[in-house]
Amino acid sequence: MRLLLSLVLVSFSLIGFAQYKVITEWTITPGLKVSFETPQQRTQPVIVGDLLFTADMAGNVTAYHRTMGYVLWTTKIEGGVDGALAYGRSKIFVGDLKGNLYALNSRDGSESWRFKIQAEWLAPPAVYRDKVIVMASNDEVYALSETKGTELWHYSHHGDEKMTVRGTAAPTIYGDQVFVGFSDGNLAALTLKEGKENWVKRLRTRERFYDVDTTPVVDDEGVIAASFDGKAYSLDKVTGNVQWIFPAGAYSSPLVVDNRIYLGGLDGYVYALDRQTSAVIWKSERFEGVALTPSQAGDFLVVTTSSDPVFVLDMKTGKTIEKEFLGAGTLTPASGSSDGWFYCFSNYNNLSAYRIVDFLTKKGPETVSSPTAVIRDLGKPELDKNHS
């Protein structure tokens, strides 16, 4: 009897995380010319209900049914897109490398308005009520009317940066403030109404490559930001005073869920930190390359890396559930959903949809709405010719 019980316990311990499996549901190759020297995708897909919105370096903005993979509409804009894609108030906001910021109707991709500057857009806008807040590649922040695209205010930040990392921090709106990082290593809090400085905090500690290109995460406790010079910070959102410093910076933004901070460090590890103290709760196995912004898919953490693979981690323990290999890595964070689906681009330019399945309970995802409802609302979908 004892032997039988021991065998049963061993069997369950061996099963462990093997009960979960990542299944590839569909993969689409948009058909762009692939350059191995220059990755074709840096823009994170945006999930809205059962829809998935993407934008690429060829200037294609596309809406998919996210579980079926059908193309609902595609709009061609003037320039390529390198990170500037967001959703808000039934519009898709997308900025291109020629300085155009578009507001597109999320129903059919038609253009509502366009705003033009003499700089690139490299980060997604933040949308709040009647305002769209967006940062340009030259460290200038714009507030635009959400309905008309007219400029409401403009904040210029010109530091003493000598050599920077390509990328731009996206602004974060919290209450009546806008929080945004800059390439000279500063983090600023601006008034939402007029774009006036409440405070500016210098975070850099070295002579070059000190950009704060990560999107600040703001909650009741304060502001969390990571810099490229090797540190992550928590600051008081009213004064900008430092609450704690964690000695592992990041190329991409942290994720905060249930009083834990998930951070892809520049030192080759993913960390789970206590929100109040920055104490390490767990540290993942080591990865190669650069970790992108972690994303939550169900009860799991999905972390893409520049040199492969994609890590699926248990959020409680940091244990690796599974690894998915894209073939050439990616410079695009994954986008996860509460139903266990996640989506990511590879440097081969493939867009893939995955879902995490519990084989012991046979628990799988449930769609928010049926394909029929989406077809009725948006029109008959067109199946991409390269859909597999």
mmCIF file of N, CA and C in Angstrom, residues 57-163:
data_model
loop_
_atom_site.group_PDB
_atom_site.id
_atom_site.type_symbol
_atom_site.label_atom_id
_atom_site.label_comp_id
_atom_site.label_asym_id
_atom_site.label_seq_id
_atom_site.Cartn_x
_atom_site.Cartn_y
_atom_site.Cartn_z
ATOM 1 N N MET A 57 5.635 47.348 -40.586
ATOM 2 C CA MET A 57 6.589 48.293 -41.155
ATOM 3 C C MET A 57 6.275 48.659 -42.601
ATOM 4 N N ALA A 58 5.350 47.946 -43.220
ATOM 5 C CA ALA A 58 4.913 48.294 -44.577
ATOM 6 C C ALA A 58 3.741 49.266 -44.568
ATOM 7 N N GLY A 59 3.246 49.613 -43.373
ATOM 8 C CA GLY A 59 2.139 50.549 -43.276
ATOM 9 C C GLY A 59 0.770 49.915 -43.335
ATOM 10 N N ASN A 60 0.689 48.612 -43.112
ATOM 11 C CA ASN A 60 -0.604 47.926 -43.104
ATOM 12 C C ASN A 60 -1.162 47.873 -41.686
ATOM 13 N N VAL A 61 -2.355 48.380 -41.504
ATOM 14 C CA VAL A 61 -3.080 48.270 -40.239
ATOM 15 C C VAL A 61 -4.210 47.278 -40.472
ATOM 16 N N THR A 62 -4.260 46.220 -39.657
ATOM 17 C CA THR A 62 -5.168 45.103 -39.940
ATOM 18 C C THR A 62 -5.957 44.724 -38.700
ATOM 19 N N ALA A 63 -7.228 44.381 -38.904
ATOM 20 C CA ALA A 63 -8.085 43.849 -37.850
ATOM 21 C C ALA A 63 -8.378 42.386 -38.152
ATOM 22 N N TYR A 64 -8.146 41.522 -37.163
ATOM 23 C CA TYR A 64 -8.408 40.085 -37.283
ATOM 24 C C TYR A 64 -9.464 39.665 -36.269
ATOM 25 N N HIS A 65 -10.177 38.589 -36.589
ATOM 26 C CA HIS A 65 -10.891 37.872 -35.541
ATOM 27 C C HIS A 65 -9.837 37.045 -34.821
ATOM 28 N N ARG A 66 -9.661 37.273 -33.537
ATOM 29 C CA ARG A 66 -8.450 36.775 -32.881
ATOM 30 C C ARG A 66 -8.425 35.268 -32.617
ATOM 31 N N THR A 67 -9.574 34.605 -32.570
ATOM 32 C CA THR A 67 -9.543 33.158 -32.385
ATOM 33 C C THR A 67 -9.636 32.399 -33.698
ATOM 34 N N MET A 68 -10.229 33.003 -34.713
ATOM 35 C CA MET A 68 -10.379 32.343 -36.003
ATOM 36 C C MET A 68 -9.282 32.727 -36.992
ATOM 37 N N GLY A 69 -8.681 33.902 -36.800
ATOM 38 C CA GLY A 69 -7.620 34.345 -37.693
ATOM 39 C C GLY A 69 -8.104 35.012 -38.963
ATOM 40 N N TYR A 70 -9.398 35.280 -39.069
ATOM 41 C CA TYR A 70 -9.925 35.940 -40.260
ATOM 42 C C TYR A 70 -9.511 37.410 -40.302
ATOM 43 N N VAL A 71 -9.217 37.898 -41.498
ATOM 44 C CA VAL A 71 -8.970 39.325 -41.703
ATOM 45 C C VAL A 71 -10.314 40.024 -41.876
ATOM 46 N N LEU A 72 -10.588 41.003 -41.030
ATOM 47 C CA LEU A 72 -11.839 41.746 -41.101
ATOM 48 C C LEU A 72 -11.692 42.997 -41.950
ATOM 49 N N TRP A 73 -10.569 43.675 -41.803
ATOM 50 C CA TRP A 73 -10.254 44.794 -42.693
ATOM 51 C C TRP A 73 -8.767 45.105 -42.628
ATOM 52 N N THR A 74 -8.276 45.749 -43.669
ATOM 53 C CA THR A 74 -6.892 46.223 -43.727
ATOM 54 C C THR A 74 -6.884 47.624 -44.320
ATOM 55 N N THR A 75 -6.143 48.519 -43.677
ATOM 56 C CA THR A 75 -5.977 49.884 -44.171
ATOM 57 C C THR A 75 -4.497 50.158 -44.384
ATOM 58 N N LYS A 76 -4.174 50.725 -45.515
ATOM 59 C CA LYS A 76 -2.793 51.091 -45.831
ATOM 60 C C LYS A 76 -2.582 52.564 -45.496
ATOM 61 N N ILE A 77 -1.568 52.845 -44.635
ATOM 62 C CA ILE A 77 -1.256 54.230 -44.317
ATOM 63 C C ILE A 77 0.056 54.627 -44.986
ATOM 64 N N GLU A 78 0.432 55.885 -44.861
ATOM 65 C CA GLU A 78 1.531 56.427 -45.656
ATOM 66 C C GLU A 78 2.884 55.834 -45.300
ATOM 67 N N GLY A 79 3.170 55.658 -44.015
ATOM 68 C CA GLY A 79 4.489 55.199 -43.589
ATOM 69 C C GLY A 79 4.434 53.908 -42.803
ATOM 70 N N GLY A 80 5.608 53.327 -42.539
ATOM 71 C CA GLY A 80 5.689 52.130 -41.722
ATOM 72 C C GLY A 80 5.419 52.433 -40.260
ATOM 73 N N VAL A 81 5.009 51.404 -39.526
ATOM 74 C CA VAL A 81 4.660 51.559 -38.113
ATOM 75 C C VAL A 81 5.688 50.817 -37.269
ATOM 76 N N ASP A 82 6.250 51.523 -36.293
ATOM 77 C CA ASP A 82 7.317 50.975 -35.458
ATOM 78 C C ASP A 82 6.993 51.178 -33.988
ATOM 79 N N GLY A 83 5.856 50.629 -33.551
ATOM 80 C CA GLY A 83 5.528 50.645 -32.135
ATOM 81 C C GLY A 83 4.334 51.479 -31.740
ATOM 82 N N ALA A 84 3.837 52.357 -32.615
ATOM 83 C CA ALA A 84 2.801 53.317 -32.236
ATOM 84 C C ALA A 84 1.413 52.822 -32.621
ATOM 85 N N LEU A 85 0.803 52.009 -31.768
ATOM 86 C CA LEU A 85 -0.529 51.458 -32.028
ATOM 87 C C LEU A 85 -1.283 51.359 -30.714
ATOM 88 N N ALA A 86 -2.519 51.879 -30.692
ATOM 89 C CA ALA A 86 -3.339 51.828 -29.483
ATOM 90 C C ALA A 86 -4.810 51.876 -29.867
ATOM 91 N N TYR A 87 -5.663 51.521 -28.900
ATOM 92 C CA TYR A 87 -7.118 51.543 -29.086
ATOM 93 C C TYR A 87 -7.737 52.411 -28.001
ATOM 94 N N GLY A 88 -8.775 53.140 -28.366
ATOM 95 C CA GLY A 88 -9.539 53.890 -27.382
ATOM 96 C C GLY A 88 -10.753 54.542 -28.006
ATOM 97 N N ARG A 89 -11.859 54.485 -27.291
ATOM 98 C CA ARG A 89 -13.092 55.167 -27.708
ATOM 99 C C ARG A 89 -13.481 54.817 -29.147
ATOM 100 N N SER A 90 -13.456 53.520 -29.441
ATOM 101 C CA SER A 90 -13.872 52.964 -30.737
ATOM 102 C C SER A 90 -12.984 53.389 -31.895
ATOM 103 N N LYS A 91 -11.767 53.812 -31.581
ATOM 104 C CA LYS A 91 -10.820 54.188 -32.627
ATOM 105 C C LYS A 91 -9.498 53.447 -32.445
ATOM 106 N N ILE A 92 -8.811 53.247 -33.568
ATOM 107 C CA ILE A 92 -7.444 52.761 -33.565
ATOM 108 C C ILE A 92 -6.537 53.961 -33.818
ATOM 109 N N PHE A 93 -5.605 54.195 -32.911
ATOM 110 C CA PHE A 93 -4.655 55.293 -33.062
ATOM 111 C C PHE A 93 -3.308 54.704 -33.453
ATOM 112 N N VAL A 94 -2.782 55.159 -34.577
ATOM 113 C CA VAL A 94 -1.547 54.578 -35.102
ATOM 114 C C VAL A 94 -0.669 55.689 -35.667
ATOM 115 N N GLY A 95 0.615 55.654 -35.292
ATOM 116 C CA GLY A 95 1.565 56.637 -35.787
ATOM 117 C C GLY A 95 2.594 55.986 -36.688
ATOM 118 N N ASP A 96 3.028 56.690 -37.735
ATOM 119 C CA ASP A 96 3.989 56.094 -38.660
ATOM 120 C C ASP A 96 5.343 56.808 -38.600
ATOM 121 N N LEU A 97 6.283 56.311 -39.392
ATOM 122 C CA LEU A 97 7.645 56.834 -39.384
ATOM 123 C C LEU A 97 7.790 58.098 -40.217
ATOM 124 N N LYS A 98 6.706 58.534 -40.846
ATOM 125 C CA LYS A 98 6.724 59.784 -41.607
ATOM 126 C C LYS A 98 6.067 60.928 -40.844
ATOM 127 N N GLY A 99 5.770 60.696 -39.571
ATOM 128 C CA GLY A 99 5.230 61.762 -38.734
ATOM 129 C C GLY A 99 3.734 61.887 -38.719
ATOM 130 N N ASN A 100 3.017 60.936 -39.328
ATOM 131 C CA ASN A 100 1.554 60.981 -39.342
ATOM 132 C C ASN A 100 0.989 60.183 -38.169
ATOM 133 N N LEU A 101 0.085 60.792 -37.433
ATOM 134 C CA LEU A 101 -0.681 60.082 -36.420
ATOM 135 C C LEU A 101 -2.121 60.007 -36.899
ATOM 136 N N TYR A 102 -2.643 58.787 -37.031
ATOM 137 C CA TYR A 102 -3.980 58.564 -37.576
ATOM 138 C C TYR A 102 -4.944 58.120 -36.476
ATOM 139 N N ALA A 103 -6.186 58.533 -36.614
ATOM 140 C CA ALA A 103 -7.294 57.956 -35.871
ATOM 141 C C ALA A 103 -8.167 57.223 -36.879
ATOM 142 N N LEU A 104 -8.246 55.893 -36.746
ATOM 143 C CA LEU A 104 -9.020 55.071 -37.671
ATOM 144 C C LEU A 104 -10.248 54.519 -36.964
ATOM 145 N N ASN A 105 -11.332 54.414 -37.686
ATOM 146 C CA ASN A 105 -12.541 53.790 -37.163
ATOM 147 C C ASN A 105 -12.271 52.305 -36.960
ATOM 148 N N SER A 106 -12.450 51.808 -35.742
ATOM 149 C CA SER A 106 -12.141 50.403 -35.471
ATOM 150 C C SER A 106 -13.099 49.448 -36.174
ATOM 151 N N ARG A 107 -14.220 49.950 -36.643
ATOM 152 C CA ARG A 107 -15.204 49.101 -37.325
ATOM 153 C C ARG A 107 -14.769 48.722 -38.733
ATOM 154 N N ASP A 108 -14.186 49.684 -39.460
ATOM 155 C CA ASP A 108 -13.862 49.412 -40.860
ATOM 156 C C ASP A 108 -12.501 49.951 -41.303
ATOM 157 N N GLY A 109 -11.757 50.604 -40.406
ATOM 158 C CA GLY A 109 -10.437 51.113 -40.757
ATOM 159 C C GLY A 109 -10.441 52.445 -41.473
ATOM 160 N N SER A 110 -11.589 53.062 -41.619
ATOM 161 C CA SER A 110 -11.646 54.357 -42.304
ATOM 162 C C SER A 110 -11.004 55.442 -41.439
ATOM 163 N N GLU A 111 -10.446 56.454 -42.091
ATOM 164 C CA GLU A 111 -9.712 57.509 -41.385
ATOM 165 C C GLU A 111 -10.665 58.560 -40.820
ATOM 166 N N SER A 112 -10.519 58.838 -39.517
ATOM 167 C CA SER A 112 -11.303 59.906 -38.880
ATOM 168 C C SER A 112 -10.554 61.228 -38.914
ATOM 169 N N TRP A 113 -9.261 61.193 -38.597
ATOM 170 C CA TRP A 113 -8.431 62.393 -38.690
ATOM 171 C C TRP A 113 -6.966 61.997 -38.736
ATOM 172 N N ARG A 114 -6.127 63.006 -39.069
ATOM 173 C CA ARG A 114 -4.688 62.784 -39.155
ATOM 174 C C ARG A 114 -3.964 64.013 -38.602
ATOM 175 N N PHE A 115 -2.885 63.760 -37.838
ATOM 176 C CA PHE A 115 -2.080 64.841 -37.269
ATOM 177 C C PHE A 115 -0.635 64.625 -37.699
ATOM 178 N N LYS A 116 0.009 65.677 -38.217
ATOM 179 C CA LYS A 116 1.330 65.545 -38.833
ATOM 180 C C LYS A 116 2.380 66.347 -38.068
ATOM 181 N N ILE A 117 3.567 65.714 -37.833
ATOM 182 C CA ILE A 117 4.708 66.416 -37.255
ATOM 183 C C ILE A 117 5.961 66.040 -38.046
ATOM 184 N N GLN A 118 7.090 66.691 -37.722
ATOM 185 C CA GLN A 118 8.356 66.402 -38.393
ATOM 186 C C GLN A 118 9.229 65.493 -37.528
ATOM 187 N N ALA A 119 8.661 64.398 -37.072
ATOM 188 C CA ALA A 119 9.395 63.414 -36.270
ATOM 189 C C ALA A 119 8.673 62.084 -36.393
ATOM 190 N N GLU A 120 9.305 61.019 -35.914
ATOM 191 C CA GLU A 120 8.695 59.692 -35.971
ATOM 192 C C GLU A 120 7.844 59.444 -34.731
ATOM 193 N N TRP A 121 6.852 58.593 -34.906
ATOM 194 C CA TRP A 121 6.077 58.083 -33.771
ATOM 195 C C TRP A 121 6.561 56.664 -33.484
ATOM 196 N N LEU A 122 7.042 56.412 -32.261
ATOM 197 C CA LEU A 122 7.627 55.112 -31.923
ATOM 198 C C LEU A 122 6.971 54.456 -30.713
ATOM 199 N N ALA A 123 5.929 55.056 -30.176
ATOM 200 C CA ALA A 123 5.282 54.506 -28.983
ATOM 201 C C ALA A 123 3.779 54.698 -29.074
ATOM 202 N N PRO A 124 3.004 53.809 -28.454
ATOM 203 C CA PRO A 124 1.545 53.927 -28.522
ATOM 204 C C PRO A 124 1.032 55.136 -27.754
ATOM 205 N N PRO A 125 -0.002 55.789 -28.260
ATOM 206 C CA PRO A 125 -0.633 56.892 -27.529
ATOM 207 C C PRO A 125 -1.387 56.370 -26.307
ATOM 208 N N ALA A 126 -1.664 57.280 -25.384
ATOM 209 C CA ALA A 126 -2.558 57.005 -24.261
ATOM 210 C C ALA A 126 -3.840 57.792 -24.494
ATOM 211 N N VAL A 127 -4.979 57.133 -24.330
ATOM 212 C CA VAL A 127 -6.274 57.755 -24.621
ATOM 213 C C VAL A 127 -7.079 57.843 -23.334
ATOM 214 N N TYR A 128 -7.537 59.035 -23.018
ATOM 215 C CA TYR A 128 -8.342 59.230 -21.809
ATOM 216 C C TYR A 128 -9.398 60.287 -22.080
ATOM 217 N N ARG A 129 -10.650 59.868 -22.042
ATOM 218 C CA ARG A 129 -11.784 60.758 -22.286
ATOM 219 C C ARG A 129 -11.607 61.517 -23.597
ATOM 220 N N ASP A 130 -11.467 62.830 -23.547
ATOM 221 C CA ASP A 130 -11.429 63.612 -24.784
ATOM 222 C C ASP A 130 -10.015 63.898 -25.259
ATOM 223 N N LYS A 131 -9.009 63.244 -24.667
ATOM 224 C CA LYS A 131 -7.622 63.540 -25.007
ATOM 225 C C LYS A 131 -6.864 62.304 -25.471
ATOM 226 N N VAL A 132 -5.955 62.542 -26.424
ATOM 227 C CA VAL A 132 -4.973 61.545 -26.847
ATOM 228 C C VAL A 132 -3.600 62.127 -26.527
ATOM 229 N N ILE A 133 -2.845 61.447 -25.681
ATOM 230 C CA ILE A 133 -1.514 61.907 -25.287
ATOM 231 C C ILE A 133 -0.492 61.003 -25.962
ATOM 232 N N VAL A 134 0.461 61.599 -26.661
ATOM 233 C CA VAL A 134 1.400 60.793 -27.435
ATOM 234 C C VAL A 134 2.774 61.445 -27.420
ATOM 235 N N MET A 135 3.821 60.610 -27.409
ATOM 236 C CA MET A 135 5.202 61.079 -27.372
ATOM 237 C C MET A 135 5.870 60.824 -28.710
ATOM 238 N N ALA A 136 6.570 61.814 -29.230
ATOM 239 C CA ALA A 136 7.291 61.690 -30.493
ATOM 240 C C ALA A 136 8.740 61.284 -30.240
ATOM 241 N N SER A 137 9.428 60.893 -31.305
ATOM 242 C CA SER A 137 10.799 60.407 -31.183
ATOM 243 C C SER A 137 11.781 61.493 -30.761
ATOM 244 N N ASN A 138 11.395 62.758 -30.881
ATOM 245 C CA ASN A 138 12.264 63.864 -30.485
ATOM 246 C C ASN A 138 11.992 64.339 -29.060
ATOM 247 N N ASP A 139 11.372 63.475 -28.245
ATOM 248 C CA ASP A 139 11.093 63.769 -26.834
ATOM 249 C C ASP A 139 10.106 64.924 -26.657
ATOM 250 N N GLU A 140 9.153 65.041 -27.560
ATOM 251 C CA GLU A 140 8.100 66.036 -27.420
ATOM 252 C C GLU A 140 6.763 65.327 -27.217
ATOM 253 N N VAL A 141 5.990 65.830 -26.263
ATOM 254 C CA VAL A 141 4.713 65.226 -25.893
ATOM 255 C C VAL A 141 3.580 66.107 -26.412
ATOM 256 N N TYR A 142 2.603 65.465 -27.046
ATOM 257 C CA TYR A 142 1.459 66.192 -27.605
ATOM 258 C C TYR A 142 0.166 65.700 -26.958
ATOM 259 N N ALA A 143 -0.726 66.637 -26.686
ATOM 260 C CA ALA A 143 -2.100 66.321 -26.299
ATOM 261 C C ALA A 143 -3.010 66.765 -27.430
ATOM 262 N N LEU A 144 -3.809 65.825 -27.932
ATOM 263 C CA LEU A 144 -4.685 66.096 -29.064
ATOM 264 C C LEU A 144 -6.134 65.849 -28.680
ATOM 265 N N SER A 145 -7.024 66.511 -29.392
ATOM 266 C CA SER A 145 -8.447 66.242 -29.230
ATOM 267 C C SER A 145 -8.755 64.856 -29.774
ATOM 268 N N GLU A 146 -9.426 64.049 -28.984
ATOM 269 C CA GLU A 146 -9.741 62.680 -29.417
ATOM 270 C C GLU A 146 -10.706 62.672 -30.594
ATOM 271 N N THR A 147 -11.571 63.655 -30.686
ATOM 272 C CA THR A 147 -12.580 63.670 -31.747
ATOM 273 C C THR A 147 -12.101 64.345 -33.029
ATOM 274 N N LYS A 148 -11.218 65.360 -32.913
ATOM 275 C CA LYS A 148 -10.830 66.148 -34.087
ATOM 276 C C LYS A 148 -9.352 66.033 -34.451
ATOM 277 N N GLY A 149 -8.513 65.617 -33.506
ATOM 278 C CA GLY A 149 -7.082 65.533 -33.781
ATOM 279 C C GLY A 149 -6.363 66.862 -33.718
ATOM 280 N N THR A 150 -7.006 67.892 -33.219
ATOM 281 C CA THR A 150 -6.363 69.199 -33.086
ATOM 282 C C THR A 150 -5.485 69.230 -31.837
ATOM 283 N N GLU A 151 -4.415 70.026 -31.900
ATOM 284 C CA GLU A 151 -3.471 70.098 -30.780
ATOM 285 C C GLU A 151 -4.058 70.909 -29.626
ATOM 286 N N LEU A 152 -3.992 70.325 -28.414
ATOM 287 C CA LEU A 152 -4.474 70.999 -27.209
ATOM 288 C C LEU A 152 -3.319 71.612 -26.425
ATOM 289 N N TRP A 153 -2.230 70.874 -26.305
ATOM 290 C CA TRP A 153 -0.999 71.410 -25.732
ATOM 291 C C TRP A 153 0.190 70.595 -26.205
ATOM 292 N N HIS A 154 1.377 71.139 -25.953
ATOM 293 C CA HIS A 154 2.610 70.565 -26.490
ATOM 294 C C HIS A 154 3.721 70.799 -25.470
ATOM 295 N N TYR A 155 4.395 69.729 -25.056
ATOM 296 C CA TYR A 155 5.488 69.837 -24.080
ATOM 297 C C TYR A 155 6.787 69.392 -24.739
ATOM 298 N N SER A 156 7.797 70.261 -24.713
ATOM 299 C CA SER A 156 9.107 69.948 -25.293
ATOM 300 C C SER A 156 10.104 69.658 -24.183
ATOM 301 N N HIS A 157 10.788 68.530 -24.299
ATOM 302 C CA HIS A 157 11.818 68.172 -23.325
ATOM 303 C C HIS A 157 13.104 67.919 -24.094
ATOM 304 N N HIS A 158 14.052 68.807 -23.950
ATOM 305 C CA HIS A 158 15.323 68.664 -24.651
ATOM 306 C C HIS A 158 16.434 68.534 -23.622
ATOM 307 N N GLY A 159 16.956 67.312 -23.482
ATOM 308 C CA GLY A 159 18.003 67.056 -22.513
ATOM 309 C C GLY A 159 19.380 67.111 -23.141
ATOM 310 N N ASP A 160 20.336 66.503 -22.451
ATOM 311 C CA ASP A 160 21.725 66.517 -22.906
ATOM 312 C C ASP A 160 22.173 65.144 -23.386
ATOM 313 N N GLU A 161 21.215 64.354 -23.892
ATOM 314 C CA GLU A 161 21.538 63.008 -24.339
ATOM 315 C C GLU A 161 22.541 63.041 -25.490
ATOM 316 N N LYS A 162 23.517 62.117 -25.457
ATOM 317 C CA LYS A 162 24.545 62.045 -26.488
ATOM 318 C C LYS A 162 24.346 60.829 -27.386
ATOM 319 N N MET A 163 23.996 59.716 -26.803
ATOM 320 C CA MET A 163 23.767 58.498 -27.564
ATOM 321 C C MET A 163 22.607 57.768 -26.904
#
